Amino acid sequence: MKLKKVFLLICILTTISCESDKFTTANGEVLPISSLVGMDVFDIAYEYSEVSPETLNGTNNQRWVVYYEDIDVTLVTNKTTNIVQSASKGKNPK
């Protein structure tokens, strides 16, 4: 019985973690956050968001940390190339 509870808990946590790896675009399309890595940050702004980005702490001469409120995604981009190096759900850092 105890093993069944542990298995059920693992299944629930796995389901929750998979759902958080996705975001909803401004037009309602659901996509994996990982699909943003390697894209040009301005293409993301044009295709997926309808708001201006918010620059976050961590931005420096080499990288731009930006948050898009309407799609609830934080992106870290290379300032030289404008390519997204990492993407995460939510506003990070807060």
XYZ file of C-alpha atoms in Angstrom:
94
model
C 0.000 0.000 0.000
C 2.835 2.380 0.851
C 4.477 1.691 -2.518
C 1.257 2.623 -4.328
C 1.166 5.992 -2.544
C 4.786 6.711 -3.464
C 4.117 5.746 -7.084
C 1.018 7.957 -7.222
C 2.967 10.895 -5.760
C 5.726 10.455 -8.352
C 3.139 10.395 -11.155
C 1.508 13.589 -9.912
C 4.827 15.424 -9.541
C 5.921 14.320 -13.009
C 2.691 15.602 -14.524
C 3.013 18.952 -12.771
C 6.637 19.404 -13.820
C 5.831 18.618 -17.463
C 3.084 21.218 -17.566
C 5.373 23.945 -16.255
C 7.778 23.375 -19.164
C 5.260 24.967 -21.530
C 4.028 28.479 -22.151
C 1.033 29.947 -23.915
C 1.664 32.496 -26.646
C -0.361 35.697 -26.900
C -2.485 34.039 -29.608
C -3.211 30.991 -27.423
C -0.770 28.456 -28.859
C 0.891 26.197 -26.244
C 4.589 25.540 -26.878
C 7.493 24.039 -24.923
C 9.733 26.635 -23.292
C 12.772 24.791 -24.638
C 11.678 25.739 -28.178
C 12.695 29.341 -27.442
C 16.384 28.500 -26.907
C 18.377 29.347 -30.036
C 15.791 31.806 -31.379
C 16.337 35.518 -31.926
C 14.775 37.377 -28.979
C 13.145 39.891 -31.311
C 11.483 37.086 -33.307
C 9.972 35.843 -30.046
C 8.700 39.340 -29.275
C 7.157 39.605 -32.736
C 5.682 36.095 -32.997
C 4.636 35.149 -29.449
C 4.183 38.252 -27.274
C 2.128 41.439 -27.396
C 3.922 43.428 -24.666
C 7.245 45.209 -24.351
C 9.899 43.193 -22.521
C 10.995 44.066 -18.984
C 14.753 44.079 -18.416
C 15.684 42.195 -15.243
C 18.629 42.101 -12.849
C 21.477 40.063 -14.271
C 21.644 42.099 -17.464
C 25.195 43.199 -18.254
C 27.422 43.981 -21.258
C 27.265 40.400 -22.535
C 23.716 39.289 -21.770
C 20.213 40.661 -21.614
C 17.817 39.112 -19.096
C 14.275 39.898 -20.158
C 10.766 38.999 -18.951
C 7.644 38.887 -21.118
C 4.655 39.276 -18.807
C 1.932 38.114 -21.198
C 3.629 34.793 -21.914
C 5.202 34.561 -18.396
C 8.685 33.666 -19.635
C 12.164 34.891 -18.705
C 14.853 34.783 -21.389
C 18.617 35.177 -21.147
C 20.050 36.359 -24.446
C 23.464 37.054 -25.894
C 23.583 40.817 -26.517
C 25.912 40.452 -29.491
C 23.773 37.953 -31.401
C 20.310 38.459 -29.778
C 20.073 34.649 -29.522
C 18.270 33.147 -26.518
C 20.690 31.128 -24.400
C 18.167 29.966 -21.790
C 14.453 30.246 -21.120
C 12.405 29.604 -17.999
C 8.809 29.838 -16.849
C 7.960 32.804 -14.640
C 9.865 35.925 -13.706
C 13.430 34.937 -12.816
C 15.079 36.622 -11.013
C 12.083 38.099 -9.270
